[in-house]
mmCIF file of C-alpha atoms in Angstrom:
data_model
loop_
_atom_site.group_PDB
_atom_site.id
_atom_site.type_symbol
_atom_site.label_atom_id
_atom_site.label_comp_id
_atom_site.label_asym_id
_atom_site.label_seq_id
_atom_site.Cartn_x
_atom_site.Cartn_y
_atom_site.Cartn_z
ATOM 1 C CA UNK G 1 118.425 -49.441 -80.993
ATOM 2 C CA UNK G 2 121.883 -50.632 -82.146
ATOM 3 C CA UNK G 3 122.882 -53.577 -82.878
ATOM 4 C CA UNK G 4 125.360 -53.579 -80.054
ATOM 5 C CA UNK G 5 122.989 -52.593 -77.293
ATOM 6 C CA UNK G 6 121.270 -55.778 -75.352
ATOM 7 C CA UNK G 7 117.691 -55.498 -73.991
ATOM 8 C CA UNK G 8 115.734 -57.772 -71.438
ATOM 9 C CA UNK G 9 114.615 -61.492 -72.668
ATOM 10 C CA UNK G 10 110.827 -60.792 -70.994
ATOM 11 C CA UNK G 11 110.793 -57.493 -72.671
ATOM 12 C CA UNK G 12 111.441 -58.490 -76.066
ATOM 13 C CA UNK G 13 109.511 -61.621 -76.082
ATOM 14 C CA UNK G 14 106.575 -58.966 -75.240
ATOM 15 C CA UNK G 15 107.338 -56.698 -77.749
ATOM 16 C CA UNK G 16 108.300 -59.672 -80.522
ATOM 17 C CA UNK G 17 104.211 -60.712 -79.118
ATOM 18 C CA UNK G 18 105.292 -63.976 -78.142
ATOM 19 C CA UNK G 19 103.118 -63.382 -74.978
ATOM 20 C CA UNK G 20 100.492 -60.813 -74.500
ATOM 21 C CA UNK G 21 102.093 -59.484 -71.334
ATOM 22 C CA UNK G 22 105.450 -59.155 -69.333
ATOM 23 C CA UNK G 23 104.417 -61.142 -66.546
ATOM 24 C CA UNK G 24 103.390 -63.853 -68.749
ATOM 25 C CA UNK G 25 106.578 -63.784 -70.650
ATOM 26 C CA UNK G 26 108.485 -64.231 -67.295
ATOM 27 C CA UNK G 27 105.936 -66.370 -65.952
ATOM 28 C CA UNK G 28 106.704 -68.434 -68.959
ATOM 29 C CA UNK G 29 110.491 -67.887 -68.690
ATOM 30 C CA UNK G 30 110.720 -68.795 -65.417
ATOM 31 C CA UNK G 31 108.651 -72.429 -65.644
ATOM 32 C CA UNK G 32 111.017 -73.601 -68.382
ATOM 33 C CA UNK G 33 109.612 -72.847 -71.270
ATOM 34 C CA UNK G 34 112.478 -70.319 -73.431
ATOM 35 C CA UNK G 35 115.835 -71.118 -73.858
ATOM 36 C CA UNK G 36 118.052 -69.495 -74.820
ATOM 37 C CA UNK G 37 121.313 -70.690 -76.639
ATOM 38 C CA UNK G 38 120.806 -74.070 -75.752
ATOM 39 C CA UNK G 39 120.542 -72.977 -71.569
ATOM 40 C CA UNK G 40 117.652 -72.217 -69.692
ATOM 41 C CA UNK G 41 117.470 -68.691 -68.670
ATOM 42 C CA UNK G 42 116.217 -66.375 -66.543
ATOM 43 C CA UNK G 43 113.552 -63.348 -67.675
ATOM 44 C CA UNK G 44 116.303 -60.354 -67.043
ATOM 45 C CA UNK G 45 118.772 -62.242 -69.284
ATOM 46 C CA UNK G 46 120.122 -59.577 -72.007
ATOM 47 C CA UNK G 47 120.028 -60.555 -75.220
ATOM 48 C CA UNK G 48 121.483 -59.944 -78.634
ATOM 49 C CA UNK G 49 120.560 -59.730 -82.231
ATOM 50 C CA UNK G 50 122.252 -63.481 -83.703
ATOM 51 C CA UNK G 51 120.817 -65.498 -80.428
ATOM 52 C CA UNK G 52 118.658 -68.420 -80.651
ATOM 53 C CA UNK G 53 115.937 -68.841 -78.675
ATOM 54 C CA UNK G 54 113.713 -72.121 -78.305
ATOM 55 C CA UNK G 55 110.190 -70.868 -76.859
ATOM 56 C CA UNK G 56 107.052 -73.315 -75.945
ATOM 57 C CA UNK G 57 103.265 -72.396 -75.934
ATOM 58 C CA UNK G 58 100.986 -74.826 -75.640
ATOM 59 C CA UNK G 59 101.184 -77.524 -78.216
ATOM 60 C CA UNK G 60 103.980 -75.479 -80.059
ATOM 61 C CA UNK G 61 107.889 -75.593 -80.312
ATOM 62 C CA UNK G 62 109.705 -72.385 -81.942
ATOM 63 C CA UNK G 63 112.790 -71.979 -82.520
ATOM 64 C CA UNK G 64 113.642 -68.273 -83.784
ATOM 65 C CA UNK G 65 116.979 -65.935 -84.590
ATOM 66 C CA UNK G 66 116.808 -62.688 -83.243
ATOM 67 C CA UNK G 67 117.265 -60.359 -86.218
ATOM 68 C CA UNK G 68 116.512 -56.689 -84.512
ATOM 69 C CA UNK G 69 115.670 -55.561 -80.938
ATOM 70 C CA UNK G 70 112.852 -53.653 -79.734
ATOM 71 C CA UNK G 71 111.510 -52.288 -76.231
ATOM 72 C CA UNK G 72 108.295 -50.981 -76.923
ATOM 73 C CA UNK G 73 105.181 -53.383 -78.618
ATOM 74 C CA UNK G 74 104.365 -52.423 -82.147
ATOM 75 C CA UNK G 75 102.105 -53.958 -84.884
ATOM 76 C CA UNK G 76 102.280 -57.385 -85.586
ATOM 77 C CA UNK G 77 104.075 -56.671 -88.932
ATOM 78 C CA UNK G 78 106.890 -55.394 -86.901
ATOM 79 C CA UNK G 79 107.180 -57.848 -84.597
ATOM 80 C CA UNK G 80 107.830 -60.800 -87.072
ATOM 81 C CA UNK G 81 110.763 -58.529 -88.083
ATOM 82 C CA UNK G 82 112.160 -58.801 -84.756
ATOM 83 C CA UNK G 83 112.585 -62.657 -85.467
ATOM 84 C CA UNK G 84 113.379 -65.371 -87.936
ATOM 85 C CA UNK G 85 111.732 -68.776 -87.470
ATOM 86 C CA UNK G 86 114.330 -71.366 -88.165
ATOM 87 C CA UNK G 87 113.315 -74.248 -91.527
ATOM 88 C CA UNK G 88 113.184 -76.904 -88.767
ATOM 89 C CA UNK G 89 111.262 -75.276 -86.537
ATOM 90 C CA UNK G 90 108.281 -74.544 -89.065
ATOM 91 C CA UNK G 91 108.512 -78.195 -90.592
ATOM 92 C CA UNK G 92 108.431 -79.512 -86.729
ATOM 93 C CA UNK G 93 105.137 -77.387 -86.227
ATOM 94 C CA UNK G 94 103.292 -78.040 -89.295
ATOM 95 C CA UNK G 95 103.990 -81.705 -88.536
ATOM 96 C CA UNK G 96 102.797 -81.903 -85.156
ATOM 97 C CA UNK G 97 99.416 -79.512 -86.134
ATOM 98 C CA UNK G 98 99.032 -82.369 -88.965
ATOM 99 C CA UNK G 99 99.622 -85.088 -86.313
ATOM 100 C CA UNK G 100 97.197 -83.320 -83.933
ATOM 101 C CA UNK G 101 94.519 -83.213 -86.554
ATOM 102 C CA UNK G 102 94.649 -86.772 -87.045
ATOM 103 C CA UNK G 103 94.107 -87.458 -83.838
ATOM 104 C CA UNK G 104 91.320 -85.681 -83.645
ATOM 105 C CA UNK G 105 89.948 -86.916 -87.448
ATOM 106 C CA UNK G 106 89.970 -90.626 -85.330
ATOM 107 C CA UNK G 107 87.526 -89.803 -82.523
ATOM 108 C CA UNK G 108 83.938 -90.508 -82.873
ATOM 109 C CA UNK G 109 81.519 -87.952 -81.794
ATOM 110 C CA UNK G 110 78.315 -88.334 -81.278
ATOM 111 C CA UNK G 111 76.024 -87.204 -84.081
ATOM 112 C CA UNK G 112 73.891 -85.407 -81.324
ATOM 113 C CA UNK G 113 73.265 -84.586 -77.624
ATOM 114 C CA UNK G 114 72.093 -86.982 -75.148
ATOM 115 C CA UNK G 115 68.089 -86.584 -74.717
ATOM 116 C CA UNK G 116 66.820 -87.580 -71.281
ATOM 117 C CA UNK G 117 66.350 -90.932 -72.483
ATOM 118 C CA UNK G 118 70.014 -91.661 -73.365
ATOM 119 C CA UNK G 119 70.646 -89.481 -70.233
ATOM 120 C CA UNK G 120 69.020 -91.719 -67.976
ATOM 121 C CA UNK G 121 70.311 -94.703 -69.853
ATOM 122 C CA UNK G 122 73.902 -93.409 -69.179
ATOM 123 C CA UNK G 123 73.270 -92.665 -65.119
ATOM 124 C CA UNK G 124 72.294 -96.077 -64.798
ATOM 125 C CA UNK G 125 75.398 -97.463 -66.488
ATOM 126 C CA UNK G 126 77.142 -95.264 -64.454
ATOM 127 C CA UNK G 127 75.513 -96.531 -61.400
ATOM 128 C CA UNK G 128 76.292 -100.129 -61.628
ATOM 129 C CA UNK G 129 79.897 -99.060 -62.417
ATOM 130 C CA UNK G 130 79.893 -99.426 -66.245
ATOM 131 C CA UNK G 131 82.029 -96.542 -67.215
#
């Protein structure tokens, strides 16, 4: 492709593997969660190489430059050379995966299953309304 010619924001999220299929890409496009240049868009927006796009999965907050296009899926290789992930963006999710795994870190597990005693014990706390 040149870089003049525009190609479809679902496609290209596809084929950058942003989302394993098309119809998730638009299903994703269409509940909010890409923008692109600041403005929510739709999934047969065109796009360009130089746009920004803001994309959300899951936990997870990119913000990317389109450096090439592509309509077909290739390796993975080739489709992190579709995009550049912007300095903020990669600080933002490092910081939130740290964040995460604190919050995780400060929950105490138990140290092993329930047997039928502590079952039992817990259906009868749960019976008079104790948790």
């Amino acid at each position: 492709m040149t870089d003049n010619e525009r190609i479809r924001l679902d496609k290209w999220l596809w084929a950058a593997r942003f989302f394993r299929t098309r119809a998730k890409a638009k299903d994703a496009i269409v509940g909010g969660k890409v923008h692109c240049n600041g403005q929510r868009a739709k999934p047969a927006r065109e796009i360009g190489i130089g746009d920004a796009l803001q994309i959300r999965q899951g936990f997870d907050e990119r913000s990317v430059i389109v450096q090439a296009l592509a309509a077909q899926r290739g390796d993975a290789t080739a489709a992190q050379a579709l995009y550049e992930e912007t300095a903020e963006s990669i600080a933002a999710r490092e910081a939130e995966a740290v964040r995460r795994r604190a919050r995780r870190d400060a929950v105490l597990l138990p140290d092993h299953r329930p047997d039928r005693r502590d079952r039992r014990t817990l259906e009868d706390i749960k019976k008079r309304g104790g948790l």
